[in-house]
mmCIF file of C-alpha atoms in Angstrom:
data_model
loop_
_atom_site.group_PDB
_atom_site.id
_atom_site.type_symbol
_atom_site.label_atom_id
_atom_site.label_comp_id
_atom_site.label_asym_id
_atom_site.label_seq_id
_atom_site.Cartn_x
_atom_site.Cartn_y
_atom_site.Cartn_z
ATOM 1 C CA UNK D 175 153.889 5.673 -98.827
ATOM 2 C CA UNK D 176 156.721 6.928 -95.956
ATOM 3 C CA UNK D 177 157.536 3.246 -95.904
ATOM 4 C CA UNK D 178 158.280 3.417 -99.755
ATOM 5 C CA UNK D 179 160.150 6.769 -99.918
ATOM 6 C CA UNK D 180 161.959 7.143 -96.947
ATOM 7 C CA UNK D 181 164.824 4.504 -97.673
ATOM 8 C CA UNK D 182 165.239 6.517 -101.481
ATOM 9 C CA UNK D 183 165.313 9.894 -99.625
ATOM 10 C CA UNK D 184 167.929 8.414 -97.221
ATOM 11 C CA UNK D 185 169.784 6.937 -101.063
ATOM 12 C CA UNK D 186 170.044 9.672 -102.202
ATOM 13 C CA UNK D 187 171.075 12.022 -99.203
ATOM 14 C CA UNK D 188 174.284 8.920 -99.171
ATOM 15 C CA UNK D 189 174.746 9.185 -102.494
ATOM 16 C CA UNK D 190 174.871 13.164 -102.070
ATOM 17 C CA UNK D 191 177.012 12.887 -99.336
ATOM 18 C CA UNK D 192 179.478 10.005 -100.521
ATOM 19 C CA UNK D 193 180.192 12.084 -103.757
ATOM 20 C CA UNK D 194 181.062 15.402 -101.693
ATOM 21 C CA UNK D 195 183.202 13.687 -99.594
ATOM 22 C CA UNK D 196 184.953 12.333 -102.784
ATOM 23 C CA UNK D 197 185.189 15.594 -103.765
ATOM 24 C CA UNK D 198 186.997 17.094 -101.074
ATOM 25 C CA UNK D 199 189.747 14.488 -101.176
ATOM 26 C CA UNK D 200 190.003 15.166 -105.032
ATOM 27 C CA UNK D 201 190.218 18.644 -104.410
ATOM 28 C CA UNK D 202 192.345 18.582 -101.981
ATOM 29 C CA UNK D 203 194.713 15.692 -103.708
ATOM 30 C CA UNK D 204 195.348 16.396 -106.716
ATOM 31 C CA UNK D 205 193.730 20.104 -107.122
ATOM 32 C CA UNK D 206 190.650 21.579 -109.067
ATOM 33 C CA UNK D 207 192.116 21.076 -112.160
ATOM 34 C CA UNK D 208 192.685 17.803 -111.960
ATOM 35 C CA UNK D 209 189.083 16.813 -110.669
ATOM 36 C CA UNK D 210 185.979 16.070 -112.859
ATOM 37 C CA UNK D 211 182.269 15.170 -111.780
ATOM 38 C CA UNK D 212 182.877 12.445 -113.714
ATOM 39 C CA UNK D 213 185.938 10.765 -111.833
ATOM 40 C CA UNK D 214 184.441 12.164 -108.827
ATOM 41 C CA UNK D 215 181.016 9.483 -108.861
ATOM 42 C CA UNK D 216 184.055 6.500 -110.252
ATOM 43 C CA UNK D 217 185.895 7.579 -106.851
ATOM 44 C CA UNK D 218 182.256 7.823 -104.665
ATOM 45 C CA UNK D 219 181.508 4.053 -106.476
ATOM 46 C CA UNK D 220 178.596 6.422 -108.100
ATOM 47 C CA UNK D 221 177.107 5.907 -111.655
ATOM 48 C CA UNK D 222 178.064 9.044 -113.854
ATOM 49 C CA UNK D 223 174.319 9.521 -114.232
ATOM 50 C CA UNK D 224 173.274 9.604 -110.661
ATOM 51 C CA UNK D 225 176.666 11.762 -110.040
ATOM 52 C CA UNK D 226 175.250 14.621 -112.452
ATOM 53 C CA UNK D 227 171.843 14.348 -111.689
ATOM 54 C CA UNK D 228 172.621 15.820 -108.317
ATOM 55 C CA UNK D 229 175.695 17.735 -109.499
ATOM 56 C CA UNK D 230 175.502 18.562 -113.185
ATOM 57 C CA UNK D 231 178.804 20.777 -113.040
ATOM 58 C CA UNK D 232 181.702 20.906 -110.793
ATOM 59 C CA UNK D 233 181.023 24.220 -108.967
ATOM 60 C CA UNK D 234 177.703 22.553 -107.730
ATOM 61 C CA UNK D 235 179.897 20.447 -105.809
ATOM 62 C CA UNK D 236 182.307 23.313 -104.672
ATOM 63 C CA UNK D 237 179.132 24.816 -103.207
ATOM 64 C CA UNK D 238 177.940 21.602 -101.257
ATOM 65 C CA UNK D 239 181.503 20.976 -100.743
ATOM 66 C CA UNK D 240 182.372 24.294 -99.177
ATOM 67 C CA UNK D 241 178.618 24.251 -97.178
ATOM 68 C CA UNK D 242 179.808 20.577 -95.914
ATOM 69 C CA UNK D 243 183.240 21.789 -94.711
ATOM 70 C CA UNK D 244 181.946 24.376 -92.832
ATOM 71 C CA UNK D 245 179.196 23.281 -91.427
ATOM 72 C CA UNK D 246 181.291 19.784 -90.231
ATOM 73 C CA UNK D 247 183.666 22.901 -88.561
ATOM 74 C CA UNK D 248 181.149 24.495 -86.772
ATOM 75 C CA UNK D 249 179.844 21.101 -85.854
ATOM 76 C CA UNK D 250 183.320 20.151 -84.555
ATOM 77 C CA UNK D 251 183.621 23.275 -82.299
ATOM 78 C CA UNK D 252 179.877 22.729 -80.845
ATOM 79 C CA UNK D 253 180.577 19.354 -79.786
ATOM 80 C CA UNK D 254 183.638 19.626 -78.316
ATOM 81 C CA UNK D 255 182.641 22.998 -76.431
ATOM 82 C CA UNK D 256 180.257 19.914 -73.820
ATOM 83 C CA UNK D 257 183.668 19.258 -72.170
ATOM 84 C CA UNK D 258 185.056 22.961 -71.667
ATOM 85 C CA UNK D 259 185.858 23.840 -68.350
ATOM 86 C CA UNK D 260 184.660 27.035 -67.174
ATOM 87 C CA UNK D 261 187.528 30.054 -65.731
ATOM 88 C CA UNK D 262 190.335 30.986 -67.265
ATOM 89 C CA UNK D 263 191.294 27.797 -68.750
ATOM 90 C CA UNK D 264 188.496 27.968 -71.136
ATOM 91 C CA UNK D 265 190.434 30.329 -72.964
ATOM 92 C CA UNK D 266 193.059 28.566 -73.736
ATOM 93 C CA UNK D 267 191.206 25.485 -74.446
ATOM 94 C CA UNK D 268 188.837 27.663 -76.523
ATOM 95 C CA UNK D 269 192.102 29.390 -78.373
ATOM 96 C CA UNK D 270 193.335 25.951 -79.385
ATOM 97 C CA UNK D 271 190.221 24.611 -80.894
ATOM 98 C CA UNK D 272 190.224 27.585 -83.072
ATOM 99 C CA UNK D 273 193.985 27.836 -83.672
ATOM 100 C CA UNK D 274 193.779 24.331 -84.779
ATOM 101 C CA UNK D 275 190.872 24.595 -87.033
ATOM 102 C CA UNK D 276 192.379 24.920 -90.135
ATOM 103 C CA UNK D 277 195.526 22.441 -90.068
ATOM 104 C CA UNK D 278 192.923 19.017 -91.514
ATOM 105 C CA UNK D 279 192.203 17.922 -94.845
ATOM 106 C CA UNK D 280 189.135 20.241 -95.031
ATOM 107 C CA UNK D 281 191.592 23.275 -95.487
ATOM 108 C CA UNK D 282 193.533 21.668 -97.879
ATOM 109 C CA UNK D 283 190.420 21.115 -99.922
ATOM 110 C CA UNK D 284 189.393 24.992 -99.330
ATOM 111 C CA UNK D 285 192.840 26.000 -99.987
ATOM 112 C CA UNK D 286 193.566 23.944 -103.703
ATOM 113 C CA UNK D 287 189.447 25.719 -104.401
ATOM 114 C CA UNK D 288 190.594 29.413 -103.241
ATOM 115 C CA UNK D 289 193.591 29.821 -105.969
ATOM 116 C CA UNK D 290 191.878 28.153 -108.513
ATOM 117 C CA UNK D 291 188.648 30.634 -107.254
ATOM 118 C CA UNK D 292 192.313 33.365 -107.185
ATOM 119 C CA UNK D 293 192.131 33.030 -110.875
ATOM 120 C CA UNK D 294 188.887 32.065 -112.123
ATOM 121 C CA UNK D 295 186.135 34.782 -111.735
ATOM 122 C CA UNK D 296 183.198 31.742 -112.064
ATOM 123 C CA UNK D 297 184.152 29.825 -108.920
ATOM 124 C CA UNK D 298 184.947 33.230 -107.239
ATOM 125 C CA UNK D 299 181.395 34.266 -107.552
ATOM 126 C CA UNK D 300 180.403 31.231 -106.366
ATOM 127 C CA UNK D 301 182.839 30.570 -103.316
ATOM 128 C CA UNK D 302 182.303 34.331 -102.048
ATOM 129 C CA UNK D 303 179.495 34.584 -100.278
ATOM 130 C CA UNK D 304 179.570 30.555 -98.774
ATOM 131 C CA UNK D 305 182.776 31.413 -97.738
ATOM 132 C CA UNK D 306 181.227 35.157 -96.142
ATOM 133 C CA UNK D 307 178.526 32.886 -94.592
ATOM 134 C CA UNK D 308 180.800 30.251 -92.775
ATOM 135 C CA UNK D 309 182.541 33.004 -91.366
ATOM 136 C CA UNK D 310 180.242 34.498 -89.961
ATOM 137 C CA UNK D 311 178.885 31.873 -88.394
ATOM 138 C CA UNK D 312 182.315 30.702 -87.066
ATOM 139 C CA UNK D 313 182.724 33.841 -85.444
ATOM 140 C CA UNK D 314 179.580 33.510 -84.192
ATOM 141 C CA UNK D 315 180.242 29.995 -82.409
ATOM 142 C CA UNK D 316 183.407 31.681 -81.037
ATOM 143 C CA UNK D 317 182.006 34.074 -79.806
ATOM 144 C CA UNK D 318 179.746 31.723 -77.799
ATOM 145 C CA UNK D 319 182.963 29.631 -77.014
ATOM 146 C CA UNK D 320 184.508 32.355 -75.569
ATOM 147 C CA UNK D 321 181.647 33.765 -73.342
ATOM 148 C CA UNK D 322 182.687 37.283 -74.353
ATOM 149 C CA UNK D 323 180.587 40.185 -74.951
ATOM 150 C CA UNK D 324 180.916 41.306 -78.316
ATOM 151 C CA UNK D 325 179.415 44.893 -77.784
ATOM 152 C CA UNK D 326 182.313 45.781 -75.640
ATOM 153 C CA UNK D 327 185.082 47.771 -77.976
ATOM 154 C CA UNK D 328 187.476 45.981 -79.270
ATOM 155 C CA UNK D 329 186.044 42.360 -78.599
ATOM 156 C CA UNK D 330 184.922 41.450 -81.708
ATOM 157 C CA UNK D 331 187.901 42.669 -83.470
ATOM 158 C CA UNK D 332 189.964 40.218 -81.210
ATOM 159 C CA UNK D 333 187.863 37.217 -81.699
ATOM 160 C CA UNK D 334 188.473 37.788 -85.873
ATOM 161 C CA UNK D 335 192.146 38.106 -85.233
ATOM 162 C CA UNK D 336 191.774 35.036 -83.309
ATOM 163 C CA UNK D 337 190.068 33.444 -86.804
ATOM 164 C CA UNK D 338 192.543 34.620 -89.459
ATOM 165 C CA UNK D 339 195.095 33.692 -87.084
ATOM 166 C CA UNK D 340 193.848 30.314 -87.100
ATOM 167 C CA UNK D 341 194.029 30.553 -90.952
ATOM 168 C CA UNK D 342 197.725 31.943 -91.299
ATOM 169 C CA UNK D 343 198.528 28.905 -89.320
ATOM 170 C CA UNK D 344 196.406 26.830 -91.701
ATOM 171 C CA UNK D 345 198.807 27.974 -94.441
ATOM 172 C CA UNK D 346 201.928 27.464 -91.780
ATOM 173 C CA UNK D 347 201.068 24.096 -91.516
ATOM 174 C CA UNK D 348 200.359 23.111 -95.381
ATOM 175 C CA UNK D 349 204.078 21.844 -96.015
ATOM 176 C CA UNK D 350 205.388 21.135 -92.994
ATOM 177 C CA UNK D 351 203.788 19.854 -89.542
ATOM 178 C CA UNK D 352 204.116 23.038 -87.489
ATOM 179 C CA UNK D 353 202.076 21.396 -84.305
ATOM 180 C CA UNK D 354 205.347 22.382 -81.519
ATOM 181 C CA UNK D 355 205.460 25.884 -82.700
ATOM 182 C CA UNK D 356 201.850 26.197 -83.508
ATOM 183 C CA UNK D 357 201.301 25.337 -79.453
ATOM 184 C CA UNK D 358 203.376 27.630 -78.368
ATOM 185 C CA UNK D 359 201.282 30.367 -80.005
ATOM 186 C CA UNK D 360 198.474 29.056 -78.333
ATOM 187 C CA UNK D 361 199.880 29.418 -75.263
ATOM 188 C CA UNK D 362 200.658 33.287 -76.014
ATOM 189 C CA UNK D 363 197.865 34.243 -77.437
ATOM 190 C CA UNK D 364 195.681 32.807 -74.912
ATOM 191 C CA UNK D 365 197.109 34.653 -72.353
ATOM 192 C CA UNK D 366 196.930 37.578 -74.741
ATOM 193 C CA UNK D 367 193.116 36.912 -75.267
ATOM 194 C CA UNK D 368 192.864 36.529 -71.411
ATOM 195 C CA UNK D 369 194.243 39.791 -70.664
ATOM 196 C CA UNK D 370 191.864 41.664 -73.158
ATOM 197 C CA UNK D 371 189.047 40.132 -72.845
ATOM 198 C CA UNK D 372 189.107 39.706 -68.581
ATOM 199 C CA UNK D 373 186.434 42.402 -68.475
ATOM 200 C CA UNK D 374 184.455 41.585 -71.374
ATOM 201 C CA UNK D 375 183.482 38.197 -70.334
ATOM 202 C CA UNK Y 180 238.114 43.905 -119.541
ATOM 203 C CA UNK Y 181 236.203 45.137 -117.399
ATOM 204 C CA UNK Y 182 234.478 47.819 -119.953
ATOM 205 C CA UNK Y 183 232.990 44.918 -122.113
ATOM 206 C CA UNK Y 184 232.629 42.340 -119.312
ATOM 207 C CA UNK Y 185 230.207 44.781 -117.230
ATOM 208 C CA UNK Y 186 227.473 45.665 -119.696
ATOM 209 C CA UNK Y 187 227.121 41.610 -120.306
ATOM 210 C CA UNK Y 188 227.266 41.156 -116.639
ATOM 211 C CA UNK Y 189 224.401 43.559 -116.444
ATOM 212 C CA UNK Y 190 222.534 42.240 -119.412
ATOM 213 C CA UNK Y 191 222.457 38.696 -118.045
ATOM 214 C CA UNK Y 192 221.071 40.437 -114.498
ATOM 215 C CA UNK Y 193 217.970 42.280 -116.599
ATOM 216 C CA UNK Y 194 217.203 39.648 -118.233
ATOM 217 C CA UNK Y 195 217.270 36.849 -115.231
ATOM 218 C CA UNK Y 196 214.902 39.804 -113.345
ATOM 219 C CA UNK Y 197 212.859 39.904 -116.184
ATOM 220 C CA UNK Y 198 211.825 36.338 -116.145
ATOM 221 C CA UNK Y 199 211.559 35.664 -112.848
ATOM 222 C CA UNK Y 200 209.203 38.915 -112.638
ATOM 223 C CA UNK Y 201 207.283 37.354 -116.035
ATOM 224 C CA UNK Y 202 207.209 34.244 -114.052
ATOM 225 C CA UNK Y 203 205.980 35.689 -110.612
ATOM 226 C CA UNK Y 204 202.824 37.415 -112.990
ATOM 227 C CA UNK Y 205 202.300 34.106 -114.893
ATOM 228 C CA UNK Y 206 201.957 32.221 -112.013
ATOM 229 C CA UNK Y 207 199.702 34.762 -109.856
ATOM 230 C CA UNK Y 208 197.308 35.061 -112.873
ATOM 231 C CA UNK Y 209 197.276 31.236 -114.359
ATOM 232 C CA UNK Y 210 198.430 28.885 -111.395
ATOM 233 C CA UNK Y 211 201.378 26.902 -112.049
ATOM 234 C CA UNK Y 212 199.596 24.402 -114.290
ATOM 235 C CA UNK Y 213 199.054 26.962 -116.591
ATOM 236 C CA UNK Y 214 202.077 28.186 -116.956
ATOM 237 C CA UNK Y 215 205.742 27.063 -118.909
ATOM 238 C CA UNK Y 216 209.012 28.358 -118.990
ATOM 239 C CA UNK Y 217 208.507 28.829 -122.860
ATOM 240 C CA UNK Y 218 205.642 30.692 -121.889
ATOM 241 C CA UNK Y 219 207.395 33.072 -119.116
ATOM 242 C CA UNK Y 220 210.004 33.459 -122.040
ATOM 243 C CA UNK Y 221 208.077 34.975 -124.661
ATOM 244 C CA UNK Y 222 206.043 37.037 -121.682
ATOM 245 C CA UNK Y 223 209.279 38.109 -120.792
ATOM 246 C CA UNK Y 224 210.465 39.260 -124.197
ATOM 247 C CA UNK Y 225 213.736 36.799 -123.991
ATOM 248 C CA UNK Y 226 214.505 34.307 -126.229
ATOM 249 C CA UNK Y 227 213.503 30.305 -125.622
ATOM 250 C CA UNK Y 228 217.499 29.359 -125.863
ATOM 251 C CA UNK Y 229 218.540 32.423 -123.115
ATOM 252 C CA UNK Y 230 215.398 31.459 -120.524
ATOM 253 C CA UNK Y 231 216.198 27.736 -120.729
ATOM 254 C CA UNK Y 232 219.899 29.302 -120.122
ATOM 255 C CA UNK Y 233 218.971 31.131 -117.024
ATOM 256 C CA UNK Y 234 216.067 28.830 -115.984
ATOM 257 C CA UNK Y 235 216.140 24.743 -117.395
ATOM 258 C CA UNK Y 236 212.895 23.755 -115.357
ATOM 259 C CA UNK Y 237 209.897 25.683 -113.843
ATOM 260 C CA UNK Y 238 211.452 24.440 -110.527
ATOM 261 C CA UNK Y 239 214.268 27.000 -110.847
ATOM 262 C CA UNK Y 240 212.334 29.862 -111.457
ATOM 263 C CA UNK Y 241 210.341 29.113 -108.547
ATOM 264 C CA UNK Y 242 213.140 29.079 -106.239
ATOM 265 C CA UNK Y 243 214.654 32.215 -108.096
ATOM 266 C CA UNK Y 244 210.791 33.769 -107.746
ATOM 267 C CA UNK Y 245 210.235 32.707 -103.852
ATOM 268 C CA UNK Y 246 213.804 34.179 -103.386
ATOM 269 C CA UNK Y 247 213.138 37.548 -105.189
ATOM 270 C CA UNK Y 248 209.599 37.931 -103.369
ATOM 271 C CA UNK Y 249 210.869 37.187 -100.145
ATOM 272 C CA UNK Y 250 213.606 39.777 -100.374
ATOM 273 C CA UNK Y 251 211.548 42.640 -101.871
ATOM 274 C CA UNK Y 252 209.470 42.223 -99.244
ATOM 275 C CA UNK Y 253 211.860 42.191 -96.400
ATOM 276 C CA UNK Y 254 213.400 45.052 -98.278
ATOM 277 C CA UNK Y 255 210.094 47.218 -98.038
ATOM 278 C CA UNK Y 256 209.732 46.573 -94.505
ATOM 279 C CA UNK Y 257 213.031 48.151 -94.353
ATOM 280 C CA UNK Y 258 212.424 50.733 -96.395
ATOM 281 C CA UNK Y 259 209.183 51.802 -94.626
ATOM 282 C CA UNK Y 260 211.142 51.443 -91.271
ATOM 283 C CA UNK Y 261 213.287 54.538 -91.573
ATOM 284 C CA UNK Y 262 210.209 57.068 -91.794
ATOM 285 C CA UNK Y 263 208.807 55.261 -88.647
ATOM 286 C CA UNK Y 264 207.845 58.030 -85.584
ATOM 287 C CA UNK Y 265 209.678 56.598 -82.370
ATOM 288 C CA UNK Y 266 207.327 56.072 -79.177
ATOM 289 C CA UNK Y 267 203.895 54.553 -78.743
ATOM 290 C CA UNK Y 268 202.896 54.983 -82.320
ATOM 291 C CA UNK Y 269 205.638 53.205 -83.450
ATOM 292 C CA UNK Y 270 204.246 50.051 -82.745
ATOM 293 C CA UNK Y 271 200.638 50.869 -84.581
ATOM 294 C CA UNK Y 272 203.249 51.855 -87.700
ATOM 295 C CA UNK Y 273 204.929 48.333 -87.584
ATOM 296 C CA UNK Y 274 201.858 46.205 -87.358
ATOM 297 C CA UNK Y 275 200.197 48.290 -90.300
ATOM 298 C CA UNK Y 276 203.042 47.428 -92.274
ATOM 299 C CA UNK Y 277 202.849 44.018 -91.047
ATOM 300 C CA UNK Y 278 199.523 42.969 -91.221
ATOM 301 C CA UNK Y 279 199.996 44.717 -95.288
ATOM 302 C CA UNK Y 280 202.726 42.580 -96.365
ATOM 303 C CA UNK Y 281 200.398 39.757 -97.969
ATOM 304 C CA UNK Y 282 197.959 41.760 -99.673
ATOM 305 C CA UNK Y 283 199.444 42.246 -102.930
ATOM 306 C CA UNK Y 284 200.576 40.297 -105.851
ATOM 307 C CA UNK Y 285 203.701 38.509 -104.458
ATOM 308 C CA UNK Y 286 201.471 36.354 -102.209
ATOM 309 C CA UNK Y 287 198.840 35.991 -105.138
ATOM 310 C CA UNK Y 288 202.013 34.266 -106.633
ATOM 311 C CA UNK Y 289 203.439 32.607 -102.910
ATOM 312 C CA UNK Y 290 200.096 30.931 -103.001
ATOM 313 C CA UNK Y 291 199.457 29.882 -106.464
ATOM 314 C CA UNK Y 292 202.456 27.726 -105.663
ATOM 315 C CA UNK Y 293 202.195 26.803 -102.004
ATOM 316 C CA UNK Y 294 198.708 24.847 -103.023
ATOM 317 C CA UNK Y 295 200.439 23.018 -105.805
ATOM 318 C CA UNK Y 296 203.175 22.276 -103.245
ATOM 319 C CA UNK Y 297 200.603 20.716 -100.860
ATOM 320 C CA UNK Y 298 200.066 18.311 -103.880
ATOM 321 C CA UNK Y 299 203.180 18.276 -105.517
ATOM 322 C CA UNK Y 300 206.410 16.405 -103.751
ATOM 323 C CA UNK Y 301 209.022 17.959 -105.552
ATOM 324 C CA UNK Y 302 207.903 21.743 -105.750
ATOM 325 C CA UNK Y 303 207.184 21.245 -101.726
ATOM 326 C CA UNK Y 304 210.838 19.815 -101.171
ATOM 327 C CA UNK Y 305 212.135 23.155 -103.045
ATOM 328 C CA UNK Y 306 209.636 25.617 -101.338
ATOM 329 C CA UNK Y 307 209.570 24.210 -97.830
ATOM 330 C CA UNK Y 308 213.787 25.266 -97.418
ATOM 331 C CA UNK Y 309 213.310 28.669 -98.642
ATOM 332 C CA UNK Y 310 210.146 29.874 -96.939
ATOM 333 C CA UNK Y 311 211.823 28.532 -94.012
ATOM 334 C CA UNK Y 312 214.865 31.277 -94.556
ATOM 335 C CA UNK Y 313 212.339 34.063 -95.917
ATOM 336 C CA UNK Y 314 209.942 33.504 -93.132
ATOM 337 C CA UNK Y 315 213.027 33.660 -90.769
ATOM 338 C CA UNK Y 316 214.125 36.997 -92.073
ATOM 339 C CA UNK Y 317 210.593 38.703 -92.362
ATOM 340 C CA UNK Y 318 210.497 37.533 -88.012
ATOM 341 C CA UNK Y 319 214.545 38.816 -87.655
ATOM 342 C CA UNK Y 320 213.226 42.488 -89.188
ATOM 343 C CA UNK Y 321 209.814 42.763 -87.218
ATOM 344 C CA UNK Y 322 211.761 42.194 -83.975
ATOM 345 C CA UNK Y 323 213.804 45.057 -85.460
ATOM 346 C CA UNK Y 324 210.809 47.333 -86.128
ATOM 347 C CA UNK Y 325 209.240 46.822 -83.116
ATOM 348 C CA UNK Y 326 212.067 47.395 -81.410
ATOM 349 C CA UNK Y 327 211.596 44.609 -78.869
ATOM 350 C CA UNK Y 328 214.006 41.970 -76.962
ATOM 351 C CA UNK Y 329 213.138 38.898 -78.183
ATOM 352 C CA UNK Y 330 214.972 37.026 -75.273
ATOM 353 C CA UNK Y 331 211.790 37.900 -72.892
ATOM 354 C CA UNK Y 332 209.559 35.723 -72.457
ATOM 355 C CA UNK Y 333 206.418 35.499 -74.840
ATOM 356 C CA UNK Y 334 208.132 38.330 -77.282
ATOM 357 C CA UNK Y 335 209.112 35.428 -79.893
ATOM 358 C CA UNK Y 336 205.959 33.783 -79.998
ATOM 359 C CA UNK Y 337 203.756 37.235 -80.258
ATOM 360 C CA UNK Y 338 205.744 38.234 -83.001
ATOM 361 C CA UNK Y 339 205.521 34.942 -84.965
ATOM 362 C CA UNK Y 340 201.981 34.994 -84.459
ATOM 363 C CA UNK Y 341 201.639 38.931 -85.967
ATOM 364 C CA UNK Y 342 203.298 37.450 -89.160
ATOM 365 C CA UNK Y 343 200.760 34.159 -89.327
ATOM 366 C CA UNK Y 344 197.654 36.565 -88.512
ATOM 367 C CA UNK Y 345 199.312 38.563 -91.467
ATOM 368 C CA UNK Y 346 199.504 35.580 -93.717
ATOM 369 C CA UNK Y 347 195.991 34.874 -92.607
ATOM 370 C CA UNK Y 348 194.693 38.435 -93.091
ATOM 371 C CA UNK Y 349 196.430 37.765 -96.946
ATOM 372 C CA UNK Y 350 194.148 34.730 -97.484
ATOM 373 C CA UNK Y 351 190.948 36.616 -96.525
ATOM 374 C CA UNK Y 352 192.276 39.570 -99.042
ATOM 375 C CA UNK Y 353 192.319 36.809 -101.760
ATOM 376 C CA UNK Y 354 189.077 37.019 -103.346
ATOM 377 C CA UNK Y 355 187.388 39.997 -101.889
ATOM 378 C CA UNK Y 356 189.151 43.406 -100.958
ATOM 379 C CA UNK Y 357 189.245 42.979 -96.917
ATOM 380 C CA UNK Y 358 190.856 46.361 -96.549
ATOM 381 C CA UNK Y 359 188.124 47.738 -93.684
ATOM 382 C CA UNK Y 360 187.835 44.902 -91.916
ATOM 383 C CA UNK Y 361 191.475 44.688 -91.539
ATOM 384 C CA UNK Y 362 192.224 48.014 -90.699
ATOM 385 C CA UNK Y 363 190.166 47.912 -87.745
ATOM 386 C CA UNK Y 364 192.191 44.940 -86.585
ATOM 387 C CA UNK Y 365 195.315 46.211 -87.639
ATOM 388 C CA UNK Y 366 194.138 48.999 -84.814
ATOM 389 C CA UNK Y 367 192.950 46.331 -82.197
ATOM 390 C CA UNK Y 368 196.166 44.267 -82.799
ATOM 391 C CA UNK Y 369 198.396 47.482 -82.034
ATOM 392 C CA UNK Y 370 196.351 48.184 -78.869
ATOM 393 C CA UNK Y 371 197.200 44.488 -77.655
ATOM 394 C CA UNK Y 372 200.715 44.067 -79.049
ATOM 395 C CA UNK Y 373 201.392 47.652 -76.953
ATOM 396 C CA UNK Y 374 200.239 46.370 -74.361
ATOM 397 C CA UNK Y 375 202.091 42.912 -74.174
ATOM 398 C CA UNK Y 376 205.277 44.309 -75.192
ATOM 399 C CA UNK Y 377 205.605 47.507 -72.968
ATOM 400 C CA UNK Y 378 208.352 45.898 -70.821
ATOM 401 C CA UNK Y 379 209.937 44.514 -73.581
ATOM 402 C CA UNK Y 380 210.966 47.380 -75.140
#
């Protein structure tokens, strides 16, 4: 029996996966409104049919979509925390992982699918609380990042700076590459973080 | 001459403000997709003929809208700045006002158009120049608020990143009311940014 299933389980988790990746880039291309399931699976190399049996309406993809993205974030920060080195550079290092979370694709995607969501109460309701979940757990994985303690005053409040910070620069970089000034805020608010945070670590 | 001259003068004025304010709602509420300059017209109350007049192309009324949005809200920051208390709570003031400057409507609207601008060539070659001037003059009146000397080291870059944590702080306040949450790092961001810039100022 395993020997019989296993291969269409595996199908159909690549199938699953190849059309949410699709979707991301369509989002993120050519906006929601633009995107259907339908040229979604043509884009995947999907038949229609398989394409809605797993996702019968767009906003079932938003939600594996937005799940995908953040997971692959928190994913991102985990493996590269192996080569951190410990002291006071790890803040920095730390700071510029974060600060440079939201400058790929995957924000673009998030972005085009939070003013659509701006606008439409349906994908609101649906974005909310994946959106209220990722963030939590990206502060959480910060918060390990940093080796702070978060039941000192003040520290947690930092570290969520530190996270919409990373998302104003998100937006900074949309149009333009803003990489040289982008590092330069690093820089400062590294030093910033380092200064606050020296006895909460 | 200048008894008749004025009054059409004026009339013109209303009804360019009118449009572009029609234009800033239309856009905030139904994306740019969703939205014509025949549309913004009869919003507006103004005739077809007299908005193509003022405004041939949605382009135009972007760059008249991006213009008008930047200014009121450099224009509120300076409005706000002459109640400010001088002294320690000064800076706490400033942030507040800050960190408050995209939570309303106008960046609803910003937004809407920035994420058609990350797909759109031509809208991003007209936004990119002006956000660049309006982004310039939002950092030129902080450094006035806060009363700090930019030429010391660190100043420039811990300003610019109080407006991008704003910005980001705006996107979080998109599609849930983040008022609480921000507060308490509008509080922890004033504690830091005290700290930082007490020889600056």
């Amino acid at each position: 029996m395993t020997g019989v299933r296993e291969p269409q389980q595996e199908r159909s988790r690549t199938t699953r996966r190849r059309l949410i990746e699709a979707a991301l880039d369509s989002f993120g291309e050519r906006g929601w409104h633009g995107v259907t399931v339908a040229g979604i699976a043509e884009r995947a190399g999907v038949s229609r049919g398989a394409a809605q049996h797993h996702f019968p309406a767009r906003e079932d993809l938003v939600v594996a979509a937005v799940d995908l993205l953040g997971q692959s974030q928190i994913d991102e920060l985990r493996a590269q925390a192996a080569d951190l080195p410990s002291g006071a550079s790890r803040i920095e290092r730390v700071v510029e992982m974060v600060l440079n979370l939201y400058t790929g694709p995957l924000f673009r995607a998030a972005l085009q699918l939070w003013s659509v969501a701006a606008t439409d109460d349906a994908l609101r309701d649906v974005l909310v609380p994946l959106e209220a979940r990722v963030g939590r757990e990206a502060h959480r994985v910060t918060v390990e990042l940093l080796g702070v303690d978060e039941s000192r005053a003040g520290v947690r409040e930092l570290v969520q700076a530190t996270l919409d910070l990373g998302r104003g620069l998100g937006l900074a970089n949309l149009l333009t590459d803003d990489t040289r000034r982008r590092r330069q805020i690093v820089r400062e608010w590294a030093r910033t973080l380092e200064l606050r945070l020296a006895d909460s670590r």
